[in-house]
XYZ file of N, CA and C in Angstrom:
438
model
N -21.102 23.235 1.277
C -20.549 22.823 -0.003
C -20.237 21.332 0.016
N -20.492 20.641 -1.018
C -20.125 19.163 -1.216
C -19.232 19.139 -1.801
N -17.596 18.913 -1.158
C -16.631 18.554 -2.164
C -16.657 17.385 -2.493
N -17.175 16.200 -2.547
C -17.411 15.246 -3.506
C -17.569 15.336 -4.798
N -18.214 17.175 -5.109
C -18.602 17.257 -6.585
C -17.571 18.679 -6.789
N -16.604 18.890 -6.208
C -15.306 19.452 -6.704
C -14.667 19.302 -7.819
N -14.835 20.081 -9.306
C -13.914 19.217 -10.046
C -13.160 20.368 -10.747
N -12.281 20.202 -11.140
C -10.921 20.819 -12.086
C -10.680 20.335 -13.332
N -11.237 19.294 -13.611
C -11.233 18.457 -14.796
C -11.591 19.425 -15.803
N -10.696 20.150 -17.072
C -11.295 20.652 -18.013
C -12.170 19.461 -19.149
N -13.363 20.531 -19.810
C -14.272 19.921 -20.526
C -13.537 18.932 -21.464
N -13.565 17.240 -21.740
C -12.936 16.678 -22.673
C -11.759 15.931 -21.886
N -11.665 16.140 -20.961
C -10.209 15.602 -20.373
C -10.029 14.007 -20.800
N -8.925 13.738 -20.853
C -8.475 12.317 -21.698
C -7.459 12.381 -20.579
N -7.752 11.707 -19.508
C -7.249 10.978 -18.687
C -5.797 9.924 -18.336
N -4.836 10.438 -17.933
C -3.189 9.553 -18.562
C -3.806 8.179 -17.473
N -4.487 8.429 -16.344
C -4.350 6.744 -15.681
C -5.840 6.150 -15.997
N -6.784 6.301 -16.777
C -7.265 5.681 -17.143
C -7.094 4.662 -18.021
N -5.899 4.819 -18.952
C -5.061 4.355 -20.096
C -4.485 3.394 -19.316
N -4.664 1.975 -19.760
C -3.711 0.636 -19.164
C -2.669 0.923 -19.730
N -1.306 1.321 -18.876
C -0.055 0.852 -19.434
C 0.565 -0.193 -19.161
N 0.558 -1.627 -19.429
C 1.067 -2.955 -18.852
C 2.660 -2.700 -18.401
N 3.465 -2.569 -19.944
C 4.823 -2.037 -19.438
C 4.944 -1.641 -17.949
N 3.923 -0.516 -17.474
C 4.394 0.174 -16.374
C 4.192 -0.317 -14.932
N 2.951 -0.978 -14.980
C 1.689 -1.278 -14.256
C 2.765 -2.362 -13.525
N 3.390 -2.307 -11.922
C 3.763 -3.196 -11.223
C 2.390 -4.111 -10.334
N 1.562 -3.415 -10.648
C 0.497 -4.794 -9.656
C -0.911 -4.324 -10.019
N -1.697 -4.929 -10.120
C -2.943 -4.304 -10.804
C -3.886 -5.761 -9.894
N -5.285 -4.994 -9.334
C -6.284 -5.469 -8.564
C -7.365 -5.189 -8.803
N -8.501 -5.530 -8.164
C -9.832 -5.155 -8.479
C -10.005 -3.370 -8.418
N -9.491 -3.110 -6.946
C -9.696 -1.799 -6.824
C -8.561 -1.007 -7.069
N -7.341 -1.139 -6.961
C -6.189 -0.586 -7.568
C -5.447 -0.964 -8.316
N -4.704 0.070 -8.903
C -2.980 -0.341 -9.468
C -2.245 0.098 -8.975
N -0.843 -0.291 -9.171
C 0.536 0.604 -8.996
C 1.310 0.500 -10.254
N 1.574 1.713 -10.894
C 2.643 2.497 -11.876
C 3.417 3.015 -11.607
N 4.418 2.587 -12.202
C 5.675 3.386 -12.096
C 5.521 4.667 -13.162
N 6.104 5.690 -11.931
C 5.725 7.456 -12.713
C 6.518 7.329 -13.560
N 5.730 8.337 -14.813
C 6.979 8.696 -15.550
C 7.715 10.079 -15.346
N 7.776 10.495 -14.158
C 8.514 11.658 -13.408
C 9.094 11.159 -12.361
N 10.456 10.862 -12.184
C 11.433 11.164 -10.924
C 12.444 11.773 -11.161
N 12.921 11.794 -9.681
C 14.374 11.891 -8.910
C 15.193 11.487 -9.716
N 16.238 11.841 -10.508
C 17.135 10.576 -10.870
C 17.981 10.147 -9.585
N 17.930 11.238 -8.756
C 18.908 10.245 -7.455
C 17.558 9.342 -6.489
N 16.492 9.276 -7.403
C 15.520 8.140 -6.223
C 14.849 7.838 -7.069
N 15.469 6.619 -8.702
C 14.244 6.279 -9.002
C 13.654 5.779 -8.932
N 12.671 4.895 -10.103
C 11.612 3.791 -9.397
C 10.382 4.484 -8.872
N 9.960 6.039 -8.749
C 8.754 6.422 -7.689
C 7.761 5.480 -8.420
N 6.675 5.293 -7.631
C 5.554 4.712 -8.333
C 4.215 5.387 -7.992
N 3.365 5.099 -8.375
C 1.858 5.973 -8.155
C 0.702 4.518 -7.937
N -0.276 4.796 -6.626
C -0.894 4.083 -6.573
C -2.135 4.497 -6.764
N -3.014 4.008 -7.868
C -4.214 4.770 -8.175
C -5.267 4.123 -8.758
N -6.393 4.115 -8.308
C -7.479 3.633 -7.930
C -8.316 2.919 -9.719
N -8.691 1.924 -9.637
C -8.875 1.965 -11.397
C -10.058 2.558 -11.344
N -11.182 2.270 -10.621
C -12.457 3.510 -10.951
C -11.654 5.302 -10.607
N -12.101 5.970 -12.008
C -11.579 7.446 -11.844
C -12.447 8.036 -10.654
N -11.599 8.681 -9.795
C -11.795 9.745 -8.735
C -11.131 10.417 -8.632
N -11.786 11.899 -8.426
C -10.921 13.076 -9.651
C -10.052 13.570 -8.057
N -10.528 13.296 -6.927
C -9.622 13.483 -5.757
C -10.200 13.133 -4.512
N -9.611 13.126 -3.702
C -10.025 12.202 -2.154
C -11.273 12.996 -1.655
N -11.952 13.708 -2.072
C -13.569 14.297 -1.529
C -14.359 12.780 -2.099
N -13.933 12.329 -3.017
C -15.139 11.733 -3.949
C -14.473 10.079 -3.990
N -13.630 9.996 -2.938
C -13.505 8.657 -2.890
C -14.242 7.836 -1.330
N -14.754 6.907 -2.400
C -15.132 5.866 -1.064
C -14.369 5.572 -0.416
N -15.046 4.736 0.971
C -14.173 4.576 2.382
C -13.527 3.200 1.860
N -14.041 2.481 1.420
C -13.389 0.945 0.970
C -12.643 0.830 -0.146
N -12.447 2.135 -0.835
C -11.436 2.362 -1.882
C -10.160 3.005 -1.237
N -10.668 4.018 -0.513
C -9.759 4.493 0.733
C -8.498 3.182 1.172
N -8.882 2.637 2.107
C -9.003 1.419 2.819
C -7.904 0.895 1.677
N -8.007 0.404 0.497
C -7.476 -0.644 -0.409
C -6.186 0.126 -0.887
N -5.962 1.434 -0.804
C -5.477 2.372 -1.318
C -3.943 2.758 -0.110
N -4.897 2.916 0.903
C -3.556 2.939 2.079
C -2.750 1.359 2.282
N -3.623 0.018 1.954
C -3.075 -0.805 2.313
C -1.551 -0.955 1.063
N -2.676 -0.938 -0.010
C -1.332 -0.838 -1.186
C -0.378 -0.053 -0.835
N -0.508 1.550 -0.683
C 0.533 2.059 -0.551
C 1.558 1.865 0.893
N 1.171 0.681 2.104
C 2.258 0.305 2.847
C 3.071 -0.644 2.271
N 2.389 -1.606 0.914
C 3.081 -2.768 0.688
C 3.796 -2.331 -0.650
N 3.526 -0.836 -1.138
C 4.425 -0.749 -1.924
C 5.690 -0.278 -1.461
N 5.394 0.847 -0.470
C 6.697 1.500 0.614
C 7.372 -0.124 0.659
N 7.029 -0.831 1.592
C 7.497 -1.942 2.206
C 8.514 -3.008 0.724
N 7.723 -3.290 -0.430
C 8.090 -3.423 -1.253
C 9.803 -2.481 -1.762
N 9.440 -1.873 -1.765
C 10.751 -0.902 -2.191
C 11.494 -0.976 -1.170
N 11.708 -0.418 0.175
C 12.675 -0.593 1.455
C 13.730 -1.867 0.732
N 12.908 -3.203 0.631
C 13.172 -4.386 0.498
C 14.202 -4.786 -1.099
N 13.070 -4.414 -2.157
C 14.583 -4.465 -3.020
C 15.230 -3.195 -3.744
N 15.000 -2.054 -3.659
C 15.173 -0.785 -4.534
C 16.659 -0.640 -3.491
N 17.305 0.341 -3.880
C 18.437 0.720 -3.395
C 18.302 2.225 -2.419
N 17.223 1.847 -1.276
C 16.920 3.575 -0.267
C 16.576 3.090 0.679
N 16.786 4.481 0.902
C 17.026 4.338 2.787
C 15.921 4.454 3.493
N 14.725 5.351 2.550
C 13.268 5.096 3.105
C 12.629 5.469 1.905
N 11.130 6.062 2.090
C 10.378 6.236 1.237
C 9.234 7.735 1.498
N 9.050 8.392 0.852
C 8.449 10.053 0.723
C 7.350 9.063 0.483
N 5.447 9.924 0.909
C 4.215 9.222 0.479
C 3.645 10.322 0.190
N 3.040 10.866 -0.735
C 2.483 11.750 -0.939
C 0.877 11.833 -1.831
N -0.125 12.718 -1.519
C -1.547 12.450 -1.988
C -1.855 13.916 -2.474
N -2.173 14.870 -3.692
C -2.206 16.142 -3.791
C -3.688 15.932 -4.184
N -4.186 17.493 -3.631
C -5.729 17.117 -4.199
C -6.128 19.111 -4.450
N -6.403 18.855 -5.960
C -6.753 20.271 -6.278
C -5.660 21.364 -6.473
N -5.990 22.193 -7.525
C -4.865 23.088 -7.887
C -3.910 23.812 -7.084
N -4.388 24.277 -6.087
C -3.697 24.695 -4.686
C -2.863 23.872 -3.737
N -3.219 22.486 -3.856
C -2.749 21.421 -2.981
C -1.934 20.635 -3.804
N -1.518 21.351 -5.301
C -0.360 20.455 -6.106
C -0.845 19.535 -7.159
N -2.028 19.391 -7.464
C -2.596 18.146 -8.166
C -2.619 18.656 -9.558
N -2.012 17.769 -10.622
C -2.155 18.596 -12.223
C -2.781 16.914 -12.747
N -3.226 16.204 -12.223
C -2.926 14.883 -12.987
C -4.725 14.899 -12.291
N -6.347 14.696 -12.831
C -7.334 14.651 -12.239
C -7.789 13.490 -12.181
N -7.086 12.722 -11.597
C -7.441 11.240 -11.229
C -6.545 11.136 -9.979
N -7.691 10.576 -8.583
C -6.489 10.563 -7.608
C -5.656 9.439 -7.702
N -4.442 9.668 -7.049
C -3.162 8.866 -7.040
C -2.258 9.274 -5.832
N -1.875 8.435 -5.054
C -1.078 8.387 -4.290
C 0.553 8.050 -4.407
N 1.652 9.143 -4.474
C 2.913 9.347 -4.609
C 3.810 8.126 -3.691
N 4.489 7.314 -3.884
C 5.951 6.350 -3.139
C 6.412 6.560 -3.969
N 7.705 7.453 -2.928
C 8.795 7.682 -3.866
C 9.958 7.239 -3.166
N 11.044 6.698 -3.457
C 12.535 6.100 -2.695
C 13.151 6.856 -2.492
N 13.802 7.180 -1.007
C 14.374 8.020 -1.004
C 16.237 7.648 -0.571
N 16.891 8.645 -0.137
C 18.376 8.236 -0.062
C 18.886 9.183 1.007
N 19.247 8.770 2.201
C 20.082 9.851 3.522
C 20.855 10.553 2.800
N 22.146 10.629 1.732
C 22.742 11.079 1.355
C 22.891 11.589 -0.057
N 21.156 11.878 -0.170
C 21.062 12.334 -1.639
C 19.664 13.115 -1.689
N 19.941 14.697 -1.915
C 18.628 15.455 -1.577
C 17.750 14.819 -3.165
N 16.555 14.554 -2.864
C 15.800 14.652 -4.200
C 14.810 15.831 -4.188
N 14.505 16.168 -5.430
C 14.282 17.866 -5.535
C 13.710 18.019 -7.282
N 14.572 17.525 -7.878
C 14.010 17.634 -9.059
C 14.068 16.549 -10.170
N 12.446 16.494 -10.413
C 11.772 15.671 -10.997
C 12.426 15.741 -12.742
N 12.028 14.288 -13.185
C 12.915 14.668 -14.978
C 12.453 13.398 -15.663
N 12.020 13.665 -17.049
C 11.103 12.424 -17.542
C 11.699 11.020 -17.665
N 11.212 9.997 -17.026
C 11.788 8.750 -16.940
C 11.739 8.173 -18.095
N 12.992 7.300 -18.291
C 14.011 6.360 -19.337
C 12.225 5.227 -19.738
N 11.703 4.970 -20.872
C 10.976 4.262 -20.600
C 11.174 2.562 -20.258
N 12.338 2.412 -20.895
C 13.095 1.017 -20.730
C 13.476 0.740 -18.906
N 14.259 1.706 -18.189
C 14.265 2.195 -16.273
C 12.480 1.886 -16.582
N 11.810 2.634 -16.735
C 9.901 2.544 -15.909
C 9.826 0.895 -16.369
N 10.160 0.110 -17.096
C 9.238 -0.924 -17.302
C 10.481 -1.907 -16.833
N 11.686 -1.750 -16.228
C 12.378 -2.341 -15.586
C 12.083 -2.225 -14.112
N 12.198 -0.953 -13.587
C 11.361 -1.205 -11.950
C 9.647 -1.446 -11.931
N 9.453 -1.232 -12.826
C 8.201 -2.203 -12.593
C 8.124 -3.451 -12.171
N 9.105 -4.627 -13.024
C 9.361 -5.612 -12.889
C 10.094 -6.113 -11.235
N 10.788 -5.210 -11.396
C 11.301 -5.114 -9.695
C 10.221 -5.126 -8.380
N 9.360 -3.826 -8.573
C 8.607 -3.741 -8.127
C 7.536 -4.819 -7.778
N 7.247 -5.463 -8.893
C 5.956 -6.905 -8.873
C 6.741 -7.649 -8.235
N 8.329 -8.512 -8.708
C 8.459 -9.032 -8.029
C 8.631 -9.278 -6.671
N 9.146 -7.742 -6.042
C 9.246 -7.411 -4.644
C 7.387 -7.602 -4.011
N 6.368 -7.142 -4.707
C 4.934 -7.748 -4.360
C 4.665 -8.529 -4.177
N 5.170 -9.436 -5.167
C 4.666 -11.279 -4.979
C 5.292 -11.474 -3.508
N 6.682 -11.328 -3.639
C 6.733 -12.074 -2.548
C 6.187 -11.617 -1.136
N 5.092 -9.856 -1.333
C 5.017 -9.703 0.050
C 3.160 -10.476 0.210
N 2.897 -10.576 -1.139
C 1.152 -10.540 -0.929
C 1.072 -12.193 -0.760
């Protein structure tokens, strides 16, 4: 079987990260972006999603040099956050396919902030004024790492 050609995508799908959201969008590149979700923690917000601008509906069907661009972002976004967000570390997460958690068919890679003294557990739709404020946080914590 070739899971490269794995897909879940119902017929028609209209895609949420194909859609430029600037508001959200903390760093945007040839081969990636980073968005701030509009699902967190309220005790860890800020998560962001790092996801690839060519659509790949999940990691069977992604290239090795998209790969590659994809892990680097997501250390400098972890690293990014440590630095100015208010946590103690950071959750990384990648779901692929209905079984493995994935409802969103574009891959994306999960940084989320986390807190020693604060379980996070449940997710709740983010403030859009909070998403386009840690965004801003977010870029600026980028600039100064890139």
């Amino acid at each position: 079987m070739d899971l490269s050609t794995v897909s879940h995508e119902p017929p028609g799908y209209a895609c949420p990260f194909c859609v430029i959201e600037p508001e959200f969008t903390a760093w945007r590149e040839e081969q990636v972006f980073v968005r701030i979700s509009k699902h967190w923690d309220p005790a860890g917000p800020g998560h962001a999603l790092v996801i690839p601008t060519t659509h790949y509906e999940n990691i069977y069907a992604l290239p090795d040099d998209v790969a590659a661009r994809i892990a680097r972002m997501v250390r400098l976004v972890a690293t990014a956050m440590r630095r100015r967000y208010p946590c103690d570390g950071v959750t990384v997460r990648q779901n692929n396919e209905p079984a493995g958690g994935q409802d969103v068919w574009h891959l994306h890679t999960h940084v989320a902030p986390r807190h020693s003294d604060r379980r996070n557990t449940t997710f709740t739709r983010a403030d859009d004024a909070e998403r386009a404020r840690y965004a801003i946080i977010l870029r600026r914590s980028l600039e100064a790492l890139v």
